Coordinates of N, CA and C in Angstrom, one line a residue:
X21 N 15.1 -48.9 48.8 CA 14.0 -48.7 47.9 C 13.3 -47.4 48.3
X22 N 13.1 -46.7 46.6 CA 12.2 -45.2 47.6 C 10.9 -45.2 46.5
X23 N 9.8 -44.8 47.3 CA 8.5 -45.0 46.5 C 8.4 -43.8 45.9
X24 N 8.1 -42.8 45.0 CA 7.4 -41.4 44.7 C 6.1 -41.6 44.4
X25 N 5.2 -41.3 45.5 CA 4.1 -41.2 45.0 C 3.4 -39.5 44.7
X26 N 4.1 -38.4 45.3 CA 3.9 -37.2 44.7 C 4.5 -36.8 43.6
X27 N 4.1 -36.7 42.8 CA 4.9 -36.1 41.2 C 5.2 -34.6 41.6
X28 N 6.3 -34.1 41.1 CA 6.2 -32.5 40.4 C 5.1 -32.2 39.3
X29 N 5.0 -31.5 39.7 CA 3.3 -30.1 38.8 C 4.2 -30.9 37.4
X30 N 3.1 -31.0 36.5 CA 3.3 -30.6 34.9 C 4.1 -29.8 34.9
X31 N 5.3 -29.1 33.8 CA 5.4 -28.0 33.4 C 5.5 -27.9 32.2
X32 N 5.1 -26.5 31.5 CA 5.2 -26.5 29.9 C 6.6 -26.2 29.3
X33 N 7.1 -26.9 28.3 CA 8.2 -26.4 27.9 C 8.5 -25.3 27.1
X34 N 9.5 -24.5 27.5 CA 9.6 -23.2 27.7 C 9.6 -22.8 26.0
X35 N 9.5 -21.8 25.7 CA 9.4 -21.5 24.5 C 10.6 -21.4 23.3
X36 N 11.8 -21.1 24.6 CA 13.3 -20.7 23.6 C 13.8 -22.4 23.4
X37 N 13.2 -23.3 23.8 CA 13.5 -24.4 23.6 C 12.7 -25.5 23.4
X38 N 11.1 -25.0 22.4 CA 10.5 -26.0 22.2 C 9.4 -24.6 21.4
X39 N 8.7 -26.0 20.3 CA 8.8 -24.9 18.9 C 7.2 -25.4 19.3
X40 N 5.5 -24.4 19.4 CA 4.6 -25.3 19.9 C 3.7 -25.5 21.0
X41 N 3.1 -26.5 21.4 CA 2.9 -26.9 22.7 C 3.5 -28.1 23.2
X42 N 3.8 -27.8 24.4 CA 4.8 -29.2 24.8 C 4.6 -29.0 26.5
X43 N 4.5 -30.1 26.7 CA 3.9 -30.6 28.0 C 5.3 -31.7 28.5
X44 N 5.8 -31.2 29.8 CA 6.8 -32.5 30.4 C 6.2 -32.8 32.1
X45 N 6.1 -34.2 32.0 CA 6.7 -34.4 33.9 C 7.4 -34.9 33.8
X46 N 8.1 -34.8 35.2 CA 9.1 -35.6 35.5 C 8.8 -37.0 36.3
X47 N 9.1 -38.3 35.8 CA 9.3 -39.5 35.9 C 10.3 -40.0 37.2
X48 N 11.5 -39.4 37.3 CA 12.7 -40.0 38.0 C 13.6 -39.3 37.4
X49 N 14.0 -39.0 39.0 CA 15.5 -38.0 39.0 C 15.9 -38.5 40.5
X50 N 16.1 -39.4 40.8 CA 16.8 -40.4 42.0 C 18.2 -39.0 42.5
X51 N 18.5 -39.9 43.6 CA 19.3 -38.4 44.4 C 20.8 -39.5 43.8
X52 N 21.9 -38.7 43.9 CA 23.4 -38.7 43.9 C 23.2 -39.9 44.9
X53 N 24.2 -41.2 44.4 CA 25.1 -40.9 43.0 C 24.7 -41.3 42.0
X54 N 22.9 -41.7 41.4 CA 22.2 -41.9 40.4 C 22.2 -40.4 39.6
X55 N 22.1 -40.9 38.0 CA 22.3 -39.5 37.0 C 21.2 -39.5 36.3
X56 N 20.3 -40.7 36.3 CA 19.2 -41.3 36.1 C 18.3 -39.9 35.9
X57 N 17.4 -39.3 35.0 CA 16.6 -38.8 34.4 C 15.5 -38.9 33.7
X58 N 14.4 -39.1 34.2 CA 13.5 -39.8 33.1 C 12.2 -38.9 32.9
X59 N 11.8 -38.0 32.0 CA 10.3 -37.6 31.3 C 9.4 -38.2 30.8
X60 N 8.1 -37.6 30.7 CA 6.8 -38.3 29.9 C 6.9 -36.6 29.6
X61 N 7.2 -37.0 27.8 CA 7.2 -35.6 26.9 C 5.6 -35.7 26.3
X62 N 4.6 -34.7 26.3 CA 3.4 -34.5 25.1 C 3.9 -33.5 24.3
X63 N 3.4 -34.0 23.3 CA 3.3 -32.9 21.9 C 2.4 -32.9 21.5
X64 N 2.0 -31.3 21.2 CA 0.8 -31.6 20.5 C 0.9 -31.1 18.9
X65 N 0.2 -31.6 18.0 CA 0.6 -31.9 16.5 C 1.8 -30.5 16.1
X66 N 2.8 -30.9 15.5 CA 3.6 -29.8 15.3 C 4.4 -29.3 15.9
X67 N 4.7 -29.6 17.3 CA 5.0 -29.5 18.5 C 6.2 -29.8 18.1
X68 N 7.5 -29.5 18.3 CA 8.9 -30.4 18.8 C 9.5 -29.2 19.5
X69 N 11.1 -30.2 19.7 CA 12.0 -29.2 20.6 C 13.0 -28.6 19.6
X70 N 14.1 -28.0 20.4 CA 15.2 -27.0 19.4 C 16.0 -28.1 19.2
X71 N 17.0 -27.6 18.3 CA 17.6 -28.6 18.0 C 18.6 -28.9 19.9
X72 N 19.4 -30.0 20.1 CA 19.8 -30.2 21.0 C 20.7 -31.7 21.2
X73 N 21.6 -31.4 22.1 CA 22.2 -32.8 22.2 C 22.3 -33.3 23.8
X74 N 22.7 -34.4 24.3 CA 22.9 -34.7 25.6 C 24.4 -35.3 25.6
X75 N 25.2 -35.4 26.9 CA 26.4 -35.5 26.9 C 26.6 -37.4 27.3
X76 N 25.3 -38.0 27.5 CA 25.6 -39.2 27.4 C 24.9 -40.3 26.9
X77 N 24.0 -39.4 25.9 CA 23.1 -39.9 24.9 C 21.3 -39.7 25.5
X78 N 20.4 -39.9 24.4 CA 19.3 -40.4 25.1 C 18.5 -41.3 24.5
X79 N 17.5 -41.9 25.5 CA 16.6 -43.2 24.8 C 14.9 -42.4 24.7
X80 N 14.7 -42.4 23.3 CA 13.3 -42.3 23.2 C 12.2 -43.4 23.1
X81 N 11.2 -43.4 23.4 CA 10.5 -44.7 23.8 C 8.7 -43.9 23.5
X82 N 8.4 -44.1 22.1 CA 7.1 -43.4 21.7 C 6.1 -44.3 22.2
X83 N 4.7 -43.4 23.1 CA 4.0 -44.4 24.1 C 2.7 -44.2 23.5
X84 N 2.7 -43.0 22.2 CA 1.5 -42.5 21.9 C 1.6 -41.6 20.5
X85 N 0.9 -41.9 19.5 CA 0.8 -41.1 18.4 C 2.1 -41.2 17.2
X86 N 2.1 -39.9 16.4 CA 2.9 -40.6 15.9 C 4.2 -39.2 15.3
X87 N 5.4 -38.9 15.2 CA 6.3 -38.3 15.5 C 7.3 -38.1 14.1
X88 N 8.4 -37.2 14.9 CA 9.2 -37.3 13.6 C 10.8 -37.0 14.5
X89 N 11.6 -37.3 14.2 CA 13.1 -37.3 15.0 C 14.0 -37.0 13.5
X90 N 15.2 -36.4 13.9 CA 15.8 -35.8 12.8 C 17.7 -35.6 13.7
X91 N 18.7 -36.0 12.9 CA 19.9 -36.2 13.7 C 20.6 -35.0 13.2
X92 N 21.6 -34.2 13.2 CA 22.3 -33.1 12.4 C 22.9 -34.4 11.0
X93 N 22.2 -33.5 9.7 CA 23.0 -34.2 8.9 C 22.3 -35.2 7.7
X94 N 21.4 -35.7 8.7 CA 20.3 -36.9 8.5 C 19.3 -36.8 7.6
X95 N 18.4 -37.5 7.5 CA 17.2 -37.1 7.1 C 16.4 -37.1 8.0
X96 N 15.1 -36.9 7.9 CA 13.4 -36.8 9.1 C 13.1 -37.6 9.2
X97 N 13.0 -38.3 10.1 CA 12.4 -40.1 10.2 C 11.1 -40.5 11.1
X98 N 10.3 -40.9 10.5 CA 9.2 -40.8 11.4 C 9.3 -42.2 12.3
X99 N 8.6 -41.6 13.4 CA 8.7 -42.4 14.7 C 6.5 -42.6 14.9
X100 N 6.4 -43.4 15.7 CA 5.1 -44.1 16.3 C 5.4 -44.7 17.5
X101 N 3.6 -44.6 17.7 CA 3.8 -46.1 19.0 C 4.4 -47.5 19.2
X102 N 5.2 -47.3 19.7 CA 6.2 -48.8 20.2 C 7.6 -48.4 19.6
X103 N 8.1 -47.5 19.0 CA 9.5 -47.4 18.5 C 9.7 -46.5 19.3
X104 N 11.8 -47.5 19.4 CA 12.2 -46.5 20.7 C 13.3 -46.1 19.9
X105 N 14.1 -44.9 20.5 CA 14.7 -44.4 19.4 C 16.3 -43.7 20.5
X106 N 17.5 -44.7 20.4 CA 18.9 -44.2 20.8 C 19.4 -43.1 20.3
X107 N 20.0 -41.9 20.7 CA 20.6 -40.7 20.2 C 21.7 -40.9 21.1
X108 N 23.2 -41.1 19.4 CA 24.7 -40.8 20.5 C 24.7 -39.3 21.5
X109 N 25.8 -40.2 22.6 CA 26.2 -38.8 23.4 C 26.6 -38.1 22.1
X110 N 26.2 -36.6 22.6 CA 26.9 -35.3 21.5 C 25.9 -35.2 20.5
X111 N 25.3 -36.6 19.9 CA 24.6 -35.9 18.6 C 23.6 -34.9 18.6
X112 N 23.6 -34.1 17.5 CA 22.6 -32.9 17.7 C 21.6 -33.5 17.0
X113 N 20.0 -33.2 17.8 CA 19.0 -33.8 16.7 C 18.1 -32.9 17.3
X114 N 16.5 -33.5 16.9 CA 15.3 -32.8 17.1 C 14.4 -34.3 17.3
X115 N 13.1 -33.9 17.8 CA 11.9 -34.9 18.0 C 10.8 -33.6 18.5
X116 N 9.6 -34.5 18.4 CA 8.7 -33.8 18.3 C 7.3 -34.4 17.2
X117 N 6.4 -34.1 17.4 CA 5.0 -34.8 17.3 C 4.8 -34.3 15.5
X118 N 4.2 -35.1 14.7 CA 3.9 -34.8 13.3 C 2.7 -34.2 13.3
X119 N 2.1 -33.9 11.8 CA 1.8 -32.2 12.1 C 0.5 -32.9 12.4
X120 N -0.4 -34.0 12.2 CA -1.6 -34.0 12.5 C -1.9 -35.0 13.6
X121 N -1.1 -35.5 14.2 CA -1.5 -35.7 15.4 C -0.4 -35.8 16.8
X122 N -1.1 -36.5 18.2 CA -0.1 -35.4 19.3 C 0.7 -36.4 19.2
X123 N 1.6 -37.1 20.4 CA 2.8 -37.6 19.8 C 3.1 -37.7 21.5
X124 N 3.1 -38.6 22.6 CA 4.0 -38.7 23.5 C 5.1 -39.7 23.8
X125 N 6.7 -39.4 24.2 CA 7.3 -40.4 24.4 C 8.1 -40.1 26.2
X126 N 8.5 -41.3 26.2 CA 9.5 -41.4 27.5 C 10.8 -41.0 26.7
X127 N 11.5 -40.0 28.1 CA 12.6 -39.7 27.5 C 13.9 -40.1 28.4
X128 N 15.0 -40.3 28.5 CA 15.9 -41.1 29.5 C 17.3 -40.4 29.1
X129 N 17.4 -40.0 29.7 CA 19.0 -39.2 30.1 C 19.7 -39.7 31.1
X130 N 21.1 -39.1 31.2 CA 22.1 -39.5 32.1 C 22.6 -38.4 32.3
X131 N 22.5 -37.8 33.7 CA 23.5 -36.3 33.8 C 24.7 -36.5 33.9
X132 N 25.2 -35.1 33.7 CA 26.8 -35.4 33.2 C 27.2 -35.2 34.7
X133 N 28.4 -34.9 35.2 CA 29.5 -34.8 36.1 C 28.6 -33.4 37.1
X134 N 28.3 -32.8 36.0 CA 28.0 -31.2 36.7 C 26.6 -31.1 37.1
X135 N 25.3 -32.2 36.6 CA 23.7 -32.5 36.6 C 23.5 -31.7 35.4
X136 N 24.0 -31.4 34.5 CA 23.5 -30.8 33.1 C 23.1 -32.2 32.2
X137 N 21.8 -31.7 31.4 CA 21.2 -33.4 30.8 C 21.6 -33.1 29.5
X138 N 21.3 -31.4 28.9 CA 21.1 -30.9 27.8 C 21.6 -29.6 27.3
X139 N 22.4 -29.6 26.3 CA 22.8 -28.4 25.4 C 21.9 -28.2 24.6
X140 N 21.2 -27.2 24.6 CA 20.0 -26.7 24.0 C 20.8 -25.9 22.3
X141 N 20.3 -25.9 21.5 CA 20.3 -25.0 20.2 C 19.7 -24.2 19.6
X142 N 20.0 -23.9 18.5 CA 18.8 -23.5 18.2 C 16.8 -24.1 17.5
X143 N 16.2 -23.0 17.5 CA 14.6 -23.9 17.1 C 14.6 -24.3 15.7
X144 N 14.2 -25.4 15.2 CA 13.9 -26.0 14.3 C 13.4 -24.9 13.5
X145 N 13.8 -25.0 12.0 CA 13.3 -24.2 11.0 C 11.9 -25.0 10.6
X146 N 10.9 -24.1 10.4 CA 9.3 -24.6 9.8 C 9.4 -25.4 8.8
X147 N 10.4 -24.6 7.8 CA 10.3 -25.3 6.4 C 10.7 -26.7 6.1
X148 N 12.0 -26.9 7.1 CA 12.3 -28.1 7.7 C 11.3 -29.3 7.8
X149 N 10.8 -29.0 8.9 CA 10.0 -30.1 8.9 C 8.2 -30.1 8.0
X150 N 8.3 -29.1 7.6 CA 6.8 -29.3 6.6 C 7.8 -29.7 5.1
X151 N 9.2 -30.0 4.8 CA 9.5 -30.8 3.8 C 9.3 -32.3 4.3
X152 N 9.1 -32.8 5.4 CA 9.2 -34.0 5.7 C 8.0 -34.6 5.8

């Protein structure tokens, strides 16, 4: 058993991969041979990330406010407090906080072979999500 009682600093998510303000810590990143990945994502209204996929899916789990998640293909689906939200390995989507209020969820990854969580894309088009 290992306790973490020091977190890593906040960091903000970087701008070529998140449309906004966006706030991450990290949760759990256990050592080899755990792949285990876990965030507490903020958004604040309007906020989301680029489009993106993970190589062995991820679990979204909204802890606060209320959101919008979008799959390649799909339509915009709004997400809230207590909906948790599966994305297949490979699929390309988006998430991210709706325009009038902030929006946090837990995010849960699995690294791949190499410790890569995420293929990043490109940033969500504006007009995109202000149709939704």
């Amino acid at each position: 058993m290992h306790i973490t009682r020091n977190r890593p600093d906040t960091l903000r998510g970087p701008a070529e991969n998140f449309t906004g303000t966006v706030w991450l810590d990290e949760i759990a990143a256990p050592d080899a041979p755990s792949r285990l990945r876990m965030f507490t994502v903020h958004f604040a209204p309007g906020a989301r990330t680029a489009w993106h996929r993970h190589p062995h899916g991820q679990v979204l789990h909204v802890t606060e406010g209320e959101g919008l998640v979008q799959r390649e293909g799909g339509p915009v689906e709004p997400i809230r407090a207590g909906d948790t939200v599966w994305i297949e390995p490979g699929e390309s989507h988006w998430h991210g906080a709706g325009p009038r209020t902030f929006m946090t969820h837990l995010a849960v990854v699995e690294a791949a072979a190499d410790g890569t969580t995420t293929e990043w894309g490109d940033l969500v088009d504006t007009h995109d999500c202000a149709a939704a």
